[in-house]
Amino acid sequence: QSVLTQAPSASGTPGQRVTISCSGTSSNIGRNPVNWYQQLPGSAPKLIIYSNNQRPSGVPDRFSGSTSGTSASLAISGLRSEDEADYHCAVWDDSLSGPVFGGGTQLTVL
Amino acid sequence: QVQLQESGPRLVKPSGTLSLTCRVSDGSLSGGDWCNWVRQSPEKGLEWIGEIYHNGMTNYNPSLKDRVTLSVDESNIQYSLQLRSVTAADTAVYYCARRRGYLAAYFNPWGQGLPVNVSS
């Protein structure tokens, strides 16, 4: 089981807004910046949100991140079929002295 | 931007040693960059293995520390992972990735990943 908790699945219809949550503790999300990764089928994870709410160049502004206490959220607005993927949260954990990941949320676009 | 690619055997026998290499191209890992190894399996999801700085400094996941050794060659182009005494539980896709930042899980870019099966 992963250190960070994510729901195993989520779904939405095209154009809809969906939110994916990530729950942690005071030794990780409560202290350090959260990053989000998108993993398309058969591919490596790709950074889509860093430092809680920043987007790397090339990532659409439909993707946004936020944090509150020991939880983080990834929101995807204007859902598109190409957004169908697994989404993972990641953050540095002070107790581990290393990065930890969520179990991943599989997003289905209906 | 810099690219990373994993290579090595895709099949390892139980109790043997898994040895992988991560080659850096189109640049190099510079100051502040760590070469990280992360693996992914259906059972455990993404799991951090450890990281190495260009000067050889290392950090390991405590759960794997006794079995893992990371190294880097003098050119800072090839980074290596050795995982000893493997079992079926070590079957996974192994990724190398560049990590940047202090106390940050900022991994960019990732290698394409190498599936490794531990089986006799």
Short mmCIF file of C-alpha atoms in Angstrom, two decimals:
data_model
loop_
_atom_site.label_atom_id
_atom_site.label_comp_id
_atom_site.label_asym_id
_atom_site.label_seq_id
_atom_site.Cartn_x
_atom_site.Cartn_y
_atom_site.Cartn_z
CA GLN A 1 0.00 0.00 0.00
CA SER A 2 1.21 3.49 -0.89
CA VAL A 3 2.11 6.21 1.59
CA LEU A 4 -0.25 8.67 -0.11
CA THR A 5 -3.90 7.71 -0.56
CA GLN A 6 -5.74 8.13 -3.85
CA ALA A 7 -9.05 6.72 -5.02
CA PRO A 8 -8.32 3.91 -7.50
CA SER A 9 -10.66 5.26 -10.16
CA ALA A 10 -12.52 8.34 -11.36
CA SER A 11 -14.61 9.13 -14.40
CA GLY A 12 -16.21 11.97 -16.27
CA THR A 13 -17.81 12.89 -19.57
CA PRO A 14 -16.23 15.13 -22.21
CA GLY A 15 -16.32 18.78 -21.20
CA GLN A 16 -16.88 17.99 -17.56
CA ARG A 17 -14.62 19.01 -14.66
CA VAL A 18 -13.18 16.22 -12.54
CA THR A 19 -11.14 16.32 -9.36
CA ILE A 20 -8.63 13.73 -8.15
CA SER A 21 -7.60 13.78 -4.50
CA CYS A 22 -4.45 12.75 -2.68
CA SER A 23 -4.29 12.34 1.08
CA GLY A 24 -1.09 12.41 3.09
CA THR A 25 0.27 13.36 6.49
CA SER A 26 2.08 16.15 8.29
CA SER A 27 5.44 14.62 7.31
CA ASN A 28 4.77 14.93 3.58
CA ILE A 29 1.90 16.98 2.07
CA GLY A 30 1.66 19.01 5.25
CA ARG A 31 5.24 20.22 4.78
CA ASN A 32 6.44 19.87 1.19
CA PRO A 33 5.25 20.77 -2.33
CA VAL A 34 3.09 18.26 -4.20
CA ASN A 35 3.66 17.14 -7.77
CA TRP A 36 1.29 15.36 -10.13
CA TYR A 37 2.13 12.93 -12.92
CA GLN A 38 0.06 11.73 -15.85
CA GLN A 39 0.75 8.22 -17.11
CA LEU A 40 -0.76 7.25 -20.45
CA PRO A 41 -1.17 3.52 -21.13
CA GLY A 42 2.20 1.90 -21.85
CA SER A 43 4.16 5.09 -21.15
CA ALA A 44 6.30 6.55 -18.40
CA PRO A 45 4.84 9.10 -15.98
CA LYS A 46 4.94 12.71 -17.16
CA LEU A 47 5.09 15.74 -14.87
CA ILE A 48 1.97 17.89 -15.25
CA ILE A 49 1.87 19.87 -11.98
CA TYR A 50 4.80 20.82 -9.72
CA SER A 51 5.09 22.85 -6.52
CA ASN A 52 1.38 22.32 -5.73
CA ASN A 53 -0.04 24.41 -8.56
CA GLN A 54 2.56 25.16 -11.25
CA ARG A 55 2.34 23.80 -14.80
CA PRO A 56 5.42 22.92 -16.84
CA SER A 57 5.64 24.45 -20.28
CA GLY A 58 3.29 22.71 -22.70
CA VAL A 59 0.77 21.47 -20.13
CA PRO A 60 -2.71 22.90 -20.88
CA ASP A 61 -4.22 25.28 -18.34
CA ARG A 62 -7.14 22.83 -18.06
CA PHE A 63 -4.95 21.12 -15.46
CA SER A 64 -4.67 22.76 -12.06
CA GLY A 65 -3.47 21.75 -8.60
CA SER A 66 -4.18 22.83 -5.06
CA THR A 67 -3.42 21.79 -1.49
CA SER A 68 -5.11 22.15 1.86
CA GLY A 69 -3.52 20.89 5.05
CA THR A 70 -2.44 17.30 4.43
CA SER A 71 -4.45 16.84 1.21
CA ALA A 72 -3.89 17.80 -2.40
CA SER A 73 -6.14 17.89 -5.44
CA LEU A 74 -5.73 17.79 -9.18
CA ALA A 75 -8.54 19.32 -11.23
CA ILE A 76 -9.08 18.76 -14.92
CA SER A 77 -11.60 21.01 -16.61
CA GLY A 78 -13.03 20.66 -20.11
CA LEU A 79 -12.34 16.92 -19.97
CA ARG A 80 -11.13 15.40 -23.24
CA SER A 81 -10.74 11.80 -24.38
CA GLU A 82 -6.95 12.15 -24.44
CA ASP A 83 -7.00 12.85 -20.69
CA GLU A 84 -7.80 9.19 -20.07
CA ALA A 85 -4.78 8.02 -18.07
CA ASP A 86 -3.49 7.18 -14.61
CA TYR A 87 -2.70 10.16 -12.38
CA HIS A 88 -0.20 9.93 -9.53
CA CYS A 89 0.59 12.39 -6.75
CA ALA A 90 4.12 12.58 -5.31
CA VAL A 91 5.74 14.52 -2.49
CA TRP A 92 8.90 14.47 -0.38
CA ASP A 93 8.41 12.70 2.94
CA ASP A 94 10.50 13.99 5.84
CA SER A 95 10.16 10.74 7.82
CA LEU A 96 11.39 8.61 4.89
CA SER A 97 13.88 11.26 3.75
CA GLY A 98 12.76 10.50 0.25
CA PRO A 99 9.88 10.90 -2.19
CA VAL A 100 6.62 8.99 -1.82
CA PHE A 101 3.84 8.34 -4.33
CA GLY A 102 0.12 7.82 -4.28
CA GLY A 103 -1.32 4.56 -5.58
CA GLY A 104 -2.61 6.30 -8.69
CA THR A 105 -6.10 7.13 -9.94
CA GLN A 106 -7.26 5.68 -13.22
CA LEU A 107 -9.35 8.31 -15.03
CA THR A 108 -11.91 7.12 -17.55
CA VAL A 109 -13.54 9.50 -20.00
CA LEU A 110 -17.01 8.10 -20.68
CA GLN B 1 16.33 18.66 -23.17
CA VAL B 2 18.23 15.84 -21.52
CA GLN B 3 16.96 12.32 -22.17
CA LEU B 4 17.35 9.17 -20.10
CA GLN B 5 17.18 5.54 -21.20
CA GLU B 6 17.30 2.38 -19.16
CA SER B 7 18.96 -0.80 -20.37
CA GLY B 8 19.74 -4.23 -19.00
CA PRO B 9 18.43 -7.80 -18.84
CA ARG B 10 14.67 -8.22 -18.76
CA LEU B 11 14.82 -11.60 -17.03
CA VAL B 12 16.63 -12.27 -13.76
CA LYS B 13 16.66 -15.51 -11.79
CA PRO B 14 15.49 -15.58 -8.17
CA SER B 15 18.33 -14.94 -5.66
CA GLY B 16 20.33 -13.31 -8.44
CA THR B 17 21.32 -9.67 -8.98
CA LEU B 18 19.37 -7.21 -11.09
CA SER B 19 21.76 -4.82 -12.86
CA LEU B 20 20.45 -1.89 -14.89
CA THR B 21 22.03 1.15 -16.52
CA CYS B 22 20.58 4.58 -17.17
CA ARG B 23 22.26 6.49 -19.97
CA VAL B 24 21.93 10.26 -20.19
CA SER B 25 21.92 11.89 -23.63
CA ASP B 26 21.38 15.33 -25.15
CA GLY B 27 23.07 16.88 -22.15
CA SER B 28 24.09 15.85 -18.68
CA LEU B 29 22.81 15.93 -15.13
CA SER B 30 24.12 19.18 -13.69
CA GLY B 31 24.29 20.82 -10.29
CA GLY B 32 21.21 20.15 -8.23
CA ASP B 33 20.21 17.10 -10.30
CA TRP B 34 19.88 13.64 -8.84
CA CYS B 35 19.51 10.45 -10.87
CA ASN B 36 16.65 8.53 -9.30
CA TRP B 37 15.44 4.98 -9.72
CA VAL B 38 11.73 4.29 -9.36
CA ARG B 39 9.93 1.02 -10.01
CA GLN B 40 6.28 0.28 -10.71
CA SER B 41 4.33 -2.90 -10.18
CA PRO B 42 0.58 -3.59 -10.07
CA GLU B 43 0.90 -4.60 -6.42
CA LYS B 44 2.87 -1.63 -5.07
CA GLY B 45 2.36 1.12 -7.64
CA LEU B 46 5.25 3.58 -7.98
CA GLU B 47 8.02 2.90 -5.46
CA TRP B 48 11.14 4.99 -4.93
CA ILE B 49 14.33 2.91 -4.89
CA GLY B 50 17.01 5.53 -4.36
CA GLU B 51 19.05 8.32 -5.90
CA ILE B 52 22.62 9.32 -6.65
CA TYR B 53 24.26 12.71 -7.15
CA HIS B 54 27.01 13.27 -9.72
CA ASN B 55 29.62 13.26 -6.92
CA GLY B 56 28.51 9.81 -5.81
CA MET B 57 26.39 10.83 -2.82
CA THR B 58 23.46 8.44 -2.40
CA ASN B 59 20.10 8.18 -0.64
CA TYR B 60 18.21 4.90 -0.48
CA ASN B 61 14.71 3.79 0.41
CA PRO B 62 15.14 2.18 3.86
CA SER B 63 13.03 -0.80 2.76
CA LEU B 64 15.54 -1.65 0.01
CA LYS B 65 18.73 -0.18 1.39
CA ASP B 66 20.35 -3.48 2.35
CA ARG B 67 20.04 -4.84 -1.21
CA VAL B 68 20.65 -1.77 -3.40
CA THR B 69 23.79 -0.12 -4.71
CA LEU B 70 23.77 2.91 -7.00
CA SER B 71 26.82 4.16 -8.86
CA VAL B 72 27.81 6.67 -11.54
CA ASP B 73 30.69 6.56 -14.01
CA GLU B 74 33.32 9.30 -14.26
CA SER B 75 31.66 10.87 -17.29
CA ASN B 76 28.39 11.37 -15.38
CA ILE B 77 26.62 9.84 -18.36
CA GLN B 78 25.94 6.31 -17.13
CA TYR B 79 24.17 5.63 -13.86
CA SER B 80 23.83 2.08 -12.57
CA LEU B 81 21.48 0.18 -10.29
CA GLN B 82 22.26 -3.15 -8.62
CA LEU B 83 19.56 -4.96 -6.65
CA ARG B 84 20.75 -8.15 -4.96
CA SER B 85 18.93 -11.27 -3.78
CA VAL B 86 15.90 -10.63 -5.95
CA THR B 87 12.58 -12.41 -5.60
CA ALA B 88 9.35 -12.42 -7.59
CA ALA B 89 8.33 -9.35 -5.58
CA ASP B 90 11.02 -7.39 -7.42
CA THR B 91 9.29 -7.95 -10.77
CA ALA B 92 8.39 -4.46 -12.01
CA VAL B 93 8.99 -1.78 -14.61
CA TYR B 94 12.15 0.08 -13.61
CA TYR B 95 12.50 3.77 -14.44
CA CYS B 96 15.32 6.23 -14.06
CA ALA B 97 14.37 9.87 -13.73
CA ARG B 98 16.03 13.20 -13.02
CA ARG B 99 15.01 14.76 -9.72
CA ARG B 100 15.50 18.42 -8.97
CA GLY B 101 14.96 20.58 -5.95
CA TYR B 102 15.44 20.46 -2.21
CA LEU B 103 12.90 18.22 -0.47
CA ALA B 104 10.99 17.95 -3.74
CA ALA B 105 9.49 14.98 -5.61
CA TYR B 106 10.09 16.80 -8.93
CA PHE B 107 10.91 14.12 -11.51
CA ASN B 108 11.47 15.36 -15.05
CA PRO B 109 12.23 13.75 -17.40
CA TRP B 110 11.73 10.01 -17.00
CA GLY B 111 13.24 7.22 -19.02
CA GLN B 112 10.88 5.05 -21.03
CA GLY B 113 11.08 2.28 -18.44
CA LEU B 114 12.39 -1.28 -18.59
CA PRO B 115 10.20 -4.23 -17.58
CA VAL B 116 12.12 -6.77 -15.51
CA ASN B 117 10.77 -10.20 -14.66
CA VAL B 118 12.23 -12.24 -11.82
CA SER B 119 11.63 -15.86 -12.70
CA SER B 120 13.46 -19.15 -13.01
#
